[in-house]
mmCIF file with all atom_site columns, C-alpha atoms and ligand atoms in Angstrom:
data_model
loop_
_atom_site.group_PDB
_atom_site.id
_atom_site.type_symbol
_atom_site.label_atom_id
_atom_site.label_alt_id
_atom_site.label_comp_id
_atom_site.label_asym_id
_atom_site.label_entity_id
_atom_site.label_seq_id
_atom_site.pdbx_PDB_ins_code
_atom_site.Cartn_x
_atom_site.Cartn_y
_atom_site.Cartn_z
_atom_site.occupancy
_atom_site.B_iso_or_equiv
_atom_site.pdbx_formal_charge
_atom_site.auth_seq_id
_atom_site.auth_comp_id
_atom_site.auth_asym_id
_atom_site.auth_atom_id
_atom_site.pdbx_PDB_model_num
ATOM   1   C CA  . UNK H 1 1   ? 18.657  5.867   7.698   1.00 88.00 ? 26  UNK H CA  1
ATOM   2   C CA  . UNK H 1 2   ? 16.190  3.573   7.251   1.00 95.00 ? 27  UNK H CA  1
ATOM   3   C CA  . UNK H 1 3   ? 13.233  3.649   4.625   1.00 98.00 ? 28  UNK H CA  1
ATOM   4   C CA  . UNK H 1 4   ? 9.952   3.210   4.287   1.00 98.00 ? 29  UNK H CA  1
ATOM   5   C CA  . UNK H 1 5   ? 8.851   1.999   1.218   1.00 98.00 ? 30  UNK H CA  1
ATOM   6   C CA  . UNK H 1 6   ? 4.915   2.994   -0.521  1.00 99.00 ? 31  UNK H CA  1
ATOM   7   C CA  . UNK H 1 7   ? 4.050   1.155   -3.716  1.00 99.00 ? 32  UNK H CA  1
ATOM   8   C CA  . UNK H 1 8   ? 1.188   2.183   -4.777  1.00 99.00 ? 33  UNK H CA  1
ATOM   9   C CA  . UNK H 1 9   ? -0.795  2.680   -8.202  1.00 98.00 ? 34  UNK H CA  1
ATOM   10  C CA  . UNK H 1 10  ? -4.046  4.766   -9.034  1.00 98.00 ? 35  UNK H CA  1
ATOM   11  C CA  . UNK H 1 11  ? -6.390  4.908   -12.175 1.00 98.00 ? 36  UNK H CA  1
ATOM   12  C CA  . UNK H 1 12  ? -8.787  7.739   -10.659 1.00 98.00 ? 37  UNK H CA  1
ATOM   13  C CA  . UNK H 1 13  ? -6.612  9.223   -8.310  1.00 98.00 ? 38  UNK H CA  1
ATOM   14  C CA  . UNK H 1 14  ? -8.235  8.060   -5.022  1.00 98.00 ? 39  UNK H CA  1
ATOM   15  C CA  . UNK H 1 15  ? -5.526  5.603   -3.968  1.00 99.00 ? 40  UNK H CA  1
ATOM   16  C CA  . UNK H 1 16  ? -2.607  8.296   -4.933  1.00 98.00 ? 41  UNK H CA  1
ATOM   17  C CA  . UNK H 1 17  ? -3.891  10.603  -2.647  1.00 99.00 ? 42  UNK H CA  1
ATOM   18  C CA  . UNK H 1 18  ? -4.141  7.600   0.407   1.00 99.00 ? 43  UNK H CA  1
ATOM   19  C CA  . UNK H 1 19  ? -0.241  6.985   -0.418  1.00 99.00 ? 44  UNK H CA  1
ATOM   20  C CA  . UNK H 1 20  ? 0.486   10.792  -0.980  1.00 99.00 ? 45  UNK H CA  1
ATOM   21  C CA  . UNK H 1 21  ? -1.200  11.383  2.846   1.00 99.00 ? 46  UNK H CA  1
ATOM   22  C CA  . UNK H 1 22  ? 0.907   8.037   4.704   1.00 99.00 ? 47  UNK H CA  1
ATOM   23  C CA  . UNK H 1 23  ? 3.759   9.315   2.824   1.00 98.00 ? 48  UNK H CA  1
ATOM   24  C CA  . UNK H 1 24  ? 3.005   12.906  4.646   1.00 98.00 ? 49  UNK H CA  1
ATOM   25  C CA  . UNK H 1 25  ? 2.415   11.357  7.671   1.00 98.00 ? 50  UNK H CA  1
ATOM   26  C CA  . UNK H 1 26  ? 5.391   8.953   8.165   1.00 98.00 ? 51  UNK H CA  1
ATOM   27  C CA  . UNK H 1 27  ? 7.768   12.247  7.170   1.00 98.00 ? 52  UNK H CA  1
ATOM   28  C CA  . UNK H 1 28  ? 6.052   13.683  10.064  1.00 98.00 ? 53  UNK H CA  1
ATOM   29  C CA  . UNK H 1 29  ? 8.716   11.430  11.670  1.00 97.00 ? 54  UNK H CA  1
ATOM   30  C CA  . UNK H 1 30  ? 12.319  12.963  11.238  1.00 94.00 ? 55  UNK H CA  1
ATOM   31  C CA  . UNK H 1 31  ? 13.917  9.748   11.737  1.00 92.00 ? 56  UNK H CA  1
ATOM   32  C CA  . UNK H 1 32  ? 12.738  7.792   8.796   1.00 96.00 ? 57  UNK H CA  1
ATOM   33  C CA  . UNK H 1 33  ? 13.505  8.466   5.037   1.00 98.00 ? 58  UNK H CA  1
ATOM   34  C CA  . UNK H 1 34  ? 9.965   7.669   3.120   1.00 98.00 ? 59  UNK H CA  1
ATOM   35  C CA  . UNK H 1 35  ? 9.872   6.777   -0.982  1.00 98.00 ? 60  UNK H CA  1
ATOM   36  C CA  . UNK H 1 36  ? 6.879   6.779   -2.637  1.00 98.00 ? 61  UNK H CA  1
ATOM   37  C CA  . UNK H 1 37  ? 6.932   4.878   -5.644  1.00 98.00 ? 62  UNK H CA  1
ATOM   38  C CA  . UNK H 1 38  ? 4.144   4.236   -8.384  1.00 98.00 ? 63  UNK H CA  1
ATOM   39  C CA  . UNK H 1 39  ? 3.622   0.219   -9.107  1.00 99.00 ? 64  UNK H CA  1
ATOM   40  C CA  . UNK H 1 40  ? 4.779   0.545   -12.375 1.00 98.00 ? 65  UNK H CA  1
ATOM   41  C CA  . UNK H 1 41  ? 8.429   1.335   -11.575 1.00 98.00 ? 66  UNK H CA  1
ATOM   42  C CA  . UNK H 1 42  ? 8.886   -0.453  -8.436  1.00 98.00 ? 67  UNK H CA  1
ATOM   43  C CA  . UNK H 1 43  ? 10.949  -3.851  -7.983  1.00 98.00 ? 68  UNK H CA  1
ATOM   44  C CA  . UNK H 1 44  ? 12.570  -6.227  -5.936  1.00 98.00 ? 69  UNK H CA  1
ATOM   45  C CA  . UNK H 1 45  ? 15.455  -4.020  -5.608  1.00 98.00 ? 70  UNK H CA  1
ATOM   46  C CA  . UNK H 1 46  ? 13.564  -1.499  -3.733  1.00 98.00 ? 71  UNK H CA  1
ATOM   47  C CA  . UNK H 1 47  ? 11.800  -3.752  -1.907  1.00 98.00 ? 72  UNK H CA  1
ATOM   48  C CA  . UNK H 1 48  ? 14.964  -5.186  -0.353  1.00 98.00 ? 73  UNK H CA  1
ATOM   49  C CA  . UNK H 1 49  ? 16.719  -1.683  0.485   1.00 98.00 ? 74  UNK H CA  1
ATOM   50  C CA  . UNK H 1 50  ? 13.342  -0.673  2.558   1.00 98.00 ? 75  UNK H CA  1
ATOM   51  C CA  . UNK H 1 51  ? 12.579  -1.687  6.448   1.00 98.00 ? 76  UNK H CA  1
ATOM   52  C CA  . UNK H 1 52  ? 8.907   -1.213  5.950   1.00 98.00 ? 77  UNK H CA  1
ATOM   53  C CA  . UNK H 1 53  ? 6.175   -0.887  3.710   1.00 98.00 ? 78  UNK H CA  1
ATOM   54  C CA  . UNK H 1 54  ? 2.771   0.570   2.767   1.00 99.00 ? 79  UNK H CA  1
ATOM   55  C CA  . UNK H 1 55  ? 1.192   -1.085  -0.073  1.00 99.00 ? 80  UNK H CA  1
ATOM   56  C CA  . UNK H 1 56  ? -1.940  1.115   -1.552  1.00 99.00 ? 81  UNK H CA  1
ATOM   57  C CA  . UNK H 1 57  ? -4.157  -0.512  -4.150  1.00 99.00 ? 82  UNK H CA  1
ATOM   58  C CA  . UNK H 1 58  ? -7.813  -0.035  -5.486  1.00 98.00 ? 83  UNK H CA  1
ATOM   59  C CA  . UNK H 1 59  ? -10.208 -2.999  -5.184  1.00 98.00 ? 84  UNK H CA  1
ATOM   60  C CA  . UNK H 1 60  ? -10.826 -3.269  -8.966  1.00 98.00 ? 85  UNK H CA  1
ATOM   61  C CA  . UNK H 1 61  ? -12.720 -6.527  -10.059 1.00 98.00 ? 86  UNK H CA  1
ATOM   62  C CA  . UNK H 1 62  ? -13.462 -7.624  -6.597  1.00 98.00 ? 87  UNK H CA  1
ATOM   63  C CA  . UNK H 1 63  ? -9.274  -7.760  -6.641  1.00 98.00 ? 88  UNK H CA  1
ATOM   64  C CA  . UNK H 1 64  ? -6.025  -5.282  -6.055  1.00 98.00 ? 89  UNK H CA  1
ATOM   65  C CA  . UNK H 1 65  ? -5.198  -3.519  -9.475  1.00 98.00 ? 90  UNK H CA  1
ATOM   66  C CA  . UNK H 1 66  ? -3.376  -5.321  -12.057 1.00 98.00 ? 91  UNK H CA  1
ATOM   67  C CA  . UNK H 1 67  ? -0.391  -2.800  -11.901 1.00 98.00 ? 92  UNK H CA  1
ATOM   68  C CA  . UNK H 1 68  ? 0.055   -4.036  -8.240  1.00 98.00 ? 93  UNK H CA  1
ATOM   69  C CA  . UNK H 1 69  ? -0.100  -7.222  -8.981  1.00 98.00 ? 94  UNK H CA  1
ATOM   70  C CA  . UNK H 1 70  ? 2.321   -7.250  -11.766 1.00 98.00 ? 95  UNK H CA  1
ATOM   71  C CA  . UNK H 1 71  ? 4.771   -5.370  -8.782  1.00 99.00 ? 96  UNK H CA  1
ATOM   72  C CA  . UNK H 1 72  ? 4.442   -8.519  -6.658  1.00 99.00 ? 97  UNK H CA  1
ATOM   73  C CA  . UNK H 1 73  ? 4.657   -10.803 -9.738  1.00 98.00 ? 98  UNK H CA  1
ATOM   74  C CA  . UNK H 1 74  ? 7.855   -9.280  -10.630 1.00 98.00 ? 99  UNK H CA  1
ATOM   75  C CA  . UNK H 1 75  ? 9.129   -9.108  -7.098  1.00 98.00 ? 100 UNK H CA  1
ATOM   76  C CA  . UNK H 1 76  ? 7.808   -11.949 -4.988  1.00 98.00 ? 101 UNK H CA  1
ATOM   77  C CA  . UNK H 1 77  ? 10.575  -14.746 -5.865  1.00 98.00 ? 102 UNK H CA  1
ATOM   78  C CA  . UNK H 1 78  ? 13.812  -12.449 -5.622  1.00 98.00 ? 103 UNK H CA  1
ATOM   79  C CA  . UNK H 1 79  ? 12.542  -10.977 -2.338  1.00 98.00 ? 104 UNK H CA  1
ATOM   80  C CA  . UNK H 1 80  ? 11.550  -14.048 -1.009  1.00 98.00 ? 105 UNK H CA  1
ATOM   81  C CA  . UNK H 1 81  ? 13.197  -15.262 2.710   1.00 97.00 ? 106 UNK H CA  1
ATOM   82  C CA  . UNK H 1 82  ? 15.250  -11.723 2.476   1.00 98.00 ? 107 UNK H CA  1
ATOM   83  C CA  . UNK H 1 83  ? 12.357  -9.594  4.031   1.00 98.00 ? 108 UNK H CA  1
ATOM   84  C CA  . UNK H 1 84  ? 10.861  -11.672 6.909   1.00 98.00 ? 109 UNK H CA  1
ATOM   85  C CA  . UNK H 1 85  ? 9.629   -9.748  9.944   1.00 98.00 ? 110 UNK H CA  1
ATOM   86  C CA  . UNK H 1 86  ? 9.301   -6.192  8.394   1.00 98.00 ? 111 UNK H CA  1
ATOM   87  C CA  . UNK H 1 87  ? 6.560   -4.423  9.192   1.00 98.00 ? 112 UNK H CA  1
ATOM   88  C CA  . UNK H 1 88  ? 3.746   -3.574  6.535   1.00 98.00 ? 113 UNK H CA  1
ATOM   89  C CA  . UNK H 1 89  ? 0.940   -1.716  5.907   1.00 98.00 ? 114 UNK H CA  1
ATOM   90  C CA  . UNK H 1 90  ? -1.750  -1.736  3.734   1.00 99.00 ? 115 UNK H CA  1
ATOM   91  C CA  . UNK H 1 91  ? -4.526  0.671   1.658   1.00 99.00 ? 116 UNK H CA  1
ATOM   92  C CA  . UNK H 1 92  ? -6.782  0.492   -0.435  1.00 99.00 ? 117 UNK H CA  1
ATOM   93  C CA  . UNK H 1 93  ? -9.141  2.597   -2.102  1.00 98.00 ? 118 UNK H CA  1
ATOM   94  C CA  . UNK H 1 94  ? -12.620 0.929   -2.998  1.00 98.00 ? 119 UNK H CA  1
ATOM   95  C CA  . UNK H 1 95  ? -16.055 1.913   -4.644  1.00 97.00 ? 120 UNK H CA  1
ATOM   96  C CA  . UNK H 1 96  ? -18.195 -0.175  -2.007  1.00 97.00 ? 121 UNK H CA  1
ATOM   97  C CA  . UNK H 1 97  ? -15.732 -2.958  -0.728  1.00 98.00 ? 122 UNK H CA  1
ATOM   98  C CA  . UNK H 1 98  ? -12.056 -3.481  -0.917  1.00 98.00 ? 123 UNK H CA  1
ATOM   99  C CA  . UNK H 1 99  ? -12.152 -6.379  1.512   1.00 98.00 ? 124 UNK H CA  1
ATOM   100 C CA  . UNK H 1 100 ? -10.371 -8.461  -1.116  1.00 98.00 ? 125 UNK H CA  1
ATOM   101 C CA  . UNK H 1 101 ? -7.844  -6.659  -2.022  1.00 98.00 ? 126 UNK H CA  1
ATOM   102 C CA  . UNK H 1 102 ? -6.797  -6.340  1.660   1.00 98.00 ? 127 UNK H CA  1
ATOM   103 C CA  . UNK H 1 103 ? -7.143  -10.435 1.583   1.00 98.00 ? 128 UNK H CA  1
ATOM   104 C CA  . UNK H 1 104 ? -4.590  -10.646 -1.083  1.00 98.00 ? 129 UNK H CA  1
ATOM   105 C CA  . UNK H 1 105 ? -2.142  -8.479  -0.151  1.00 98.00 ? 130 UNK H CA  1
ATOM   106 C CA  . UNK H 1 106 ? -2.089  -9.939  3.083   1.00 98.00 ? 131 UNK H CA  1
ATOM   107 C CA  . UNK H 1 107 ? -1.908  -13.330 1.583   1.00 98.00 ? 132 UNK H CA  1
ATOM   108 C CA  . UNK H 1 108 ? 1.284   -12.367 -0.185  1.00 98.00 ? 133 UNK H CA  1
ATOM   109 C CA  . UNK H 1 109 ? 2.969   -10.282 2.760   1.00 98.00 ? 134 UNK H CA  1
ATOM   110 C CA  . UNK H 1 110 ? 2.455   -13.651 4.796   1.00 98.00 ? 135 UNK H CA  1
ATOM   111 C CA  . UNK H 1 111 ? 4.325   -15.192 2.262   1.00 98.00 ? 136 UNK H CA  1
ATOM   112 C CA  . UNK H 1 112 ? 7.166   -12.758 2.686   1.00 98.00 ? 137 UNK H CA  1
ATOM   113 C CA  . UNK H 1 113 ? 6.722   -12.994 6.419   1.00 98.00 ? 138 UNK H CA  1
ATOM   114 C CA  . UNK H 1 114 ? 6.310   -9.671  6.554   1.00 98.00 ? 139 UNK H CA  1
ATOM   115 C CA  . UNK H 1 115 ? 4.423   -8.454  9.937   1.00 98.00 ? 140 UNK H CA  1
ATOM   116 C CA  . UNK H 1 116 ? 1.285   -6.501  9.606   1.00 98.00 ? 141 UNK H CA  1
ATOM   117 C CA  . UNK H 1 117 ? 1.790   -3.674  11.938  1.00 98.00 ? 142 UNK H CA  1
ATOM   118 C CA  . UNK H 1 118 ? -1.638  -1.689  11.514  1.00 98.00 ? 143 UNK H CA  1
ATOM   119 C CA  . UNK H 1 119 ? -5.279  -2.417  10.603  1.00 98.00 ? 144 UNK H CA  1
ATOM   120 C CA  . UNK H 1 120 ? -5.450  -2.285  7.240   1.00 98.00 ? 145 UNK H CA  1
ATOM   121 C CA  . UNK H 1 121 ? -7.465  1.346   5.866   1.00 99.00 ? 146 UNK H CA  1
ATOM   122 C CA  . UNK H 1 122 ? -9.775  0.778   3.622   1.00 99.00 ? 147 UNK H CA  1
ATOM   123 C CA  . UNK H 1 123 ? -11.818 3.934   1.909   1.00 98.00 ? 148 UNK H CA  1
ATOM   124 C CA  . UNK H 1 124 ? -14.497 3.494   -0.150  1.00 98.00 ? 149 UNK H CA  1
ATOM   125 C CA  . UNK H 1 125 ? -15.845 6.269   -2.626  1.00 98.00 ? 150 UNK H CA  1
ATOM   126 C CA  . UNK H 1 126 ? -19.180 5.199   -2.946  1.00 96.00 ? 151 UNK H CA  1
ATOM   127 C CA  . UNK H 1 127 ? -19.157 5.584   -6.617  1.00 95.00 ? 152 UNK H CA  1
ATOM   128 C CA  . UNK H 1 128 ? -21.631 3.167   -8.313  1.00 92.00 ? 153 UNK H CA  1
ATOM   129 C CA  . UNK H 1 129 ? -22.043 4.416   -11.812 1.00 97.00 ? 154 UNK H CA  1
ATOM   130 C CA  . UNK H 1 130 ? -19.588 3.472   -14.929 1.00 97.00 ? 155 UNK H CA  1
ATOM   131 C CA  . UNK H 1 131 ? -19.157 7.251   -15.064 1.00 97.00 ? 156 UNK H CA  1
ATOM   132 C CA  . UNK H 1 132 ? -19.028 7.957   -11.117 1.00 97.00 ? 157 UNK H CA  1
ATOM   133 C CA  . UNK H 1 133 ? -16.449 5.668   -11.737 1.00 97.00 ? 158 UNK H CA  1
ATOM   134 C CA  . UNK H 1 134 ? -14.083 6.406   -14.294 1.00 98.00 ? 159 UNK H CA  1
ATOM   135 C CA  . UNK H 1 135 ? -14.195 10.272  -12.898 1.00 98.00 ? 160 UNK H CA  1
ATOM   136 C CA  . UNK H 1 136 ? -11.203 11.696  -10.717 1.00 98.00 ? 161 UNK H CA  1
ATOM   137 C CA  . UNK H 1 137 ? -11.959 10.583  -6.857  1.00 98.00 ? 162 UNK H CA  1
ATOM   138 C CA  . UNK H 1 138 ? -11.578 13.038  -3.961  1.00 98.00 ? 163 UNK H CA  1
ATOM   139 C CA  . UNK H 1 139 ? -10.400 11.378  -0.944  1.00 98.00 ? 164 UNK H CA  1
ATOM   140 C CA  . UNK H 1 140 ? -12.229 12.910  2.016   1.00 98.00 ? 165 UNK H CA  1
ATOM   141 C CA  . UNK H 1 141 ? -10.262 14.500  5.059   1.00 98.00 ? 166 UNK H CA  1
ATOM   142 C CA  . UNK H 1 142 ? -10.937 12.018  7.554   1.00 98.00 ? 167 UNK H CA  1
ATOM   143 C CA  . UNK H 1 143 ? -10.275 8.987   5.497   1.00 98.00 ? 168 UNK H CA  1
ATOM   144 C CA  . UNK H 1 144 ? -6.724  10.849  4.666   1.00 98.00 ? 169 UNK H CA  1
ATOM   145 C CA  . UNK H 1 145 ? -6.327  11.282  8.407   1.00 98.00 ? 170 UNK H CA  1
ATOM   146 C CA  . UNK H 1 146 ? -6.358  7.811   8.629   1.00 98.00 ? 171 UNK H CA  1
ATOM   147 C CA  . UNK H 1 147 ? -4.301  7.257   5.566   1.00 99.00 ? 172 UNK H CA  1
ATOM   148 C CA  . UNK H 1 148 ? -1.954  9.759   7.678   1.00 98.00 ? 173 UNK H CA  1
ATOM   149 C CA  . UNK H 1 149 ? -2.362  8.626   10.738  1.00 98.00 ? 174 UNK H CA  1
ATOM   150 C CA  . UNK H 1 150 ? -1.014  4.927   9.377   1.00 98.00 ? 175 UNK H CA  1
ATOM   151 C CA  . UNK H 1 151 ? 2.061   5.985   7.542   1.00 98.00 ? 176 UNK H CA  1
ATOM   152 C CA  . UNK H 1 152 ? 3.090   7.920   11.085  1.00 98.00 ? 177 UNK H CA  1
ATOM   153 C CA  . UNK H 1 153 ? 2.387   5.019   13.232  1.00 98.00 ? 178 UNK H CA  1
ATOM   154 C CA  . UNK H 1 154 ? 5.029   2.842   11.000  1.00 98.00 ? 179 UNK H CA  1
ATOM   155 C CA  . UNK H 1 155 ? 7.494   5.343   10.724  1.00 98.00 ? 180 UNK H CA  1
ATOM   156 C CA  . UNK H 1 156 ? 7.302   5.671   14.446  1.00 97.00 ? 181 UNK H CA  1
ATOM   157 C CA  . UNK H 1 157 ? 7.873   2.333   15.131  1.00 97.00 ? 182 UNK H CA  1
ATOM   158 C CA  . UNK H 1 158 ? 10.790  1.677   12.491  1.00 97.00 ? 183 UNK H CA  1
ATOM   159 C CA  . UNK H 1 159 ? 12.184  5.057   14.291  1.00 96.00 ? 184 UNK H CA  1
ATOM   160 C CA  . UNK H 1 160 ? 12.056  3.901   17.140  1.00 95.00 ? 185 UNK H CA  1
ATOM   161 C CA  . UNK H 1 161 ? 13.799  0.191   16.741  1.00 93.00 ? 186 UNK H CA  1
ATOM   162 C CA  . UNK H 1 162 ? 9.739   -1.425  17.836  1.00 92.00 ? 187 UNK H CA  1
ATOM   163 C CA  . UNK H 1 163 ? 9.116   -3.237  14.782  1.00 87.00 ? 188 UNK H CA  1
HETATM 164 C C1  . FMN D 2 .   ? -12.560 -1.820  -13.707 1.00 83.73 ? 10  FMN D C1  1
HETATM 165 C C2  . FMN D 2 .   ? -12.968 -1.431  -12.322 1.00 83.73 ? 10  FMN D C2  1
HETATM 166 C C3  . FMN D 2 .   ? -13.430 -2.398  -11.466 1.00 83.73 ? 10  FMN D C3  1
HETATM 167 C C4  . FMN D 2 .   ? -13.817 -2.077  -10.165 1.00 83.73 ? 10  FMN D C4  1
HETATM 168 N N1  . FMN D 2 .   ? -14.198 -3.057  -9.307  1.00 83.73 ? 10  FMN D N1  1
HETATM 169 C C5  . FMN D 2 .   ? -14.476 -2.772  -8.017  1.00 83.73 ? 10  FMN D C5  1
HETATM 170 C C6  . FMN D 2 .   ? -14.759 -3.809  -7.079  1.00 83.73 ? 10  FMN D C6  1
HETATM 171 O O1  . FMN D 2 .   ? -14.720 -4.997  -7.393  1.00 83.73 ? 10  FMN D O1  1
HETATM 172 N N2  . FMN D 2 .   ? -15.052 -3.465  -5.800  1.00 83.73 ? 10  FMN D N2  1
HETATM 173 C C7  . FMN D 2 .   ? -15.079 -2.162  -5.388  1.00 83.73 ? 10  FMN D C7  1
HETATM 174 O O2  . FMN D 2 .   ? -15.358 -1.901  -4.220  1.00 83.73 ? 10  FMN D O2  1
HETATM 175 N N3  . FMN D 2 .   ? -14.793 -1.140  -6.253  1.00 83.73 ? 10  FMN D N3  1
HETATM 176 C C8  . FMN D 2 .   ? -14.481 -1.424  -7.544  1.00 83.73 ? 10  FMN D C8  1
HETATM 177 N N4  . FMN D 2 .   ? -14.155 -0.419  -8.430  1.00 83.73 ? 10  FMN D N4  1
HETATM 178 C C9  . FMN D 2 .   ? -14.171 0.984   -7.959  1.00 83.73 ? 10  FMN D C9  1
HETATM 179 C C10 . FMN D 2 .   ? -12.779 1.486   -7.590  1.00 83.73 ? 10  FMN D C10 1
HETATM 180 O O3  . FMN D 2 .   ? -12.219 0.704   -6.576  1.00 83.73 ? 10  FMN D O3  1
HETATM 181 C C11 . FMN D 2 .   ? -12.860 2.947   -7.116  1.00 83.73 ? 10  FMN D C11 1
HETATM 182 O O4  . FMN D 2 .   ? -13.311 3.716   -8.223  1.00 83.73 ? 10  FMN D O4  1
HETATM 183 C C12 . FMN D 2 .   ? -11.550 3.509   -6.572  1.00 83.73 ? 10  FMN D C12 1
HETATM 184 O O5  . FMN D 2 .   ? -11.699 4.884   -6.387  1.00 83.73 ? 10  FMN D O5  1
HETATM 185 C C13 . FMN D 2 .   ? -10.397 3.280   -7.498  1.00 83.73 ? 10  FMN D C13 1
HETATM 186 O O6  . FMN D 2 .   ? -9.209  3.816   -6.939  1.00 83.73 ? 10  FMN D O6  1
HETATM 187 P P1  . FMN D 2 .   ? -8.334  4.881   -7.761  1.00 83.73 ? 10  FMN D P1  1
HETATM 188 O O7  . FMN D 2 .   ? -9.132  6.176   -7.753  1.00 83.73 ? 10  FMN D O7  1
HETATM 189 O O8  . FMN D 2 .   ? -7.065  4.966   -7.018  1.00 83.73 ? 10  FMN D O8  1
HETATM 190 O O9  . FMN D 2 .   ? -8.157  4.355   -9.159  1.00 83.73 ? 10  FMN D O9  1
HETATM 191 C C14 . FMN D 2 .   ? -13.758 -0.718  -9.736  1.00 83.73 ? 10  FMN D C14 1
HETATM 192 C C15 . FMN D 2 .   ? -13.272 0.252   -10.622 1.00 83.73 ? 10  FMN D C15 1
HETATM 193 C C16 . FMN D 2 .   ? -12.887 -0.085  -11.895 1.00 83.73 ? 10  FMN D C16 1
HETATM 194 C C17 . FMN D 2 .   ? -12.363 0.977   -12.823 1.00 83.73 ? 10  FMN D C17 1
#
């Protein structure tokens, strides 16, 4: 069966629950096995046994979270030319922007040659504050929906041979 693969990490919680709700939504497809994994313990070896990915990051310091980084760092070189044309995804969870994050992760998938198969979901908390934003995040329904809506659209089309 093939797998679909969600690295993600989280400090507040914000970007768990984005990777918790496209890891509900591509399971809403019976075809596809779906493994989400936290940054931290993810590798190239798990890279290489998926067919797809979603990777789910907050902006932090106008950039993706060190913890995802260190995932690519760590996995870029032995996955290199041994992943080209999967599909991809990406999320990320932001306090008013997130546009780089997006930029860098799809600056590294390109690399990989992997194929961005859906507009990248960006949700922004709004929090502005040093304590707005250390404190736990909750992600609201309809930017979840998307979240959803994302991982089910990928599992779909690695179901279904499209991608
Ligand atoms: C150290 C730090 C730096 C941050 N820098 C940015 C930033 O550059 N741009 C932005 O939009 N949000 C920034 N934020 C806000 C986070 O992206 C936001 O709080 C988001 O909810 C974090 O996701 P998480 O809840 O999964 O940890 C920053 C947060 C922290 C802790």
């Amino acid at each position: 069966m093939s797998e679909l693969l969600i690295v993600f990490h989280s400090l507040t919680g914000g970007t768990r629950q984005m990777a918790e709700a496209a890891a509900a939504g591509a399971r809403e497809e019976v075809g596809i096995a779906v493994r989400l994994l936290a940054a931290a313990r993810a590798g190239p070896e798990d890279v290489l046994a998926a067919r797809g990915y979603i990777f789910a990051t907050p902006e932090n310091l106008a950039a993706m979270a060190g913890m995802m980084k260190d995932f690519f760092d760590r996995s870029y070189y032995p996955v290199l030319d041994r992943v080209a044309g999967r599909p991809y995804g990406t999320l990320v969870c932001a306090g008013s922007d997130g546009e780089n994050a997006v930029r860098q992760i799809a600056r590294i998938a390109t690399g990989w040659r992997l194929r961005p198969v859906a507009d990248p979901v960006i949700v922004r908390t709004r929090a502005q504050t040093a304590e707005a934003i250390m404190a736990p995040k909750i992600i609201p329904p309809d930017g979840l929906a998307k979240c959803r809506e994302l991982g089910l659209s990928i599992a779909t089309g690695l179901a279904m041979g499209i991608f």
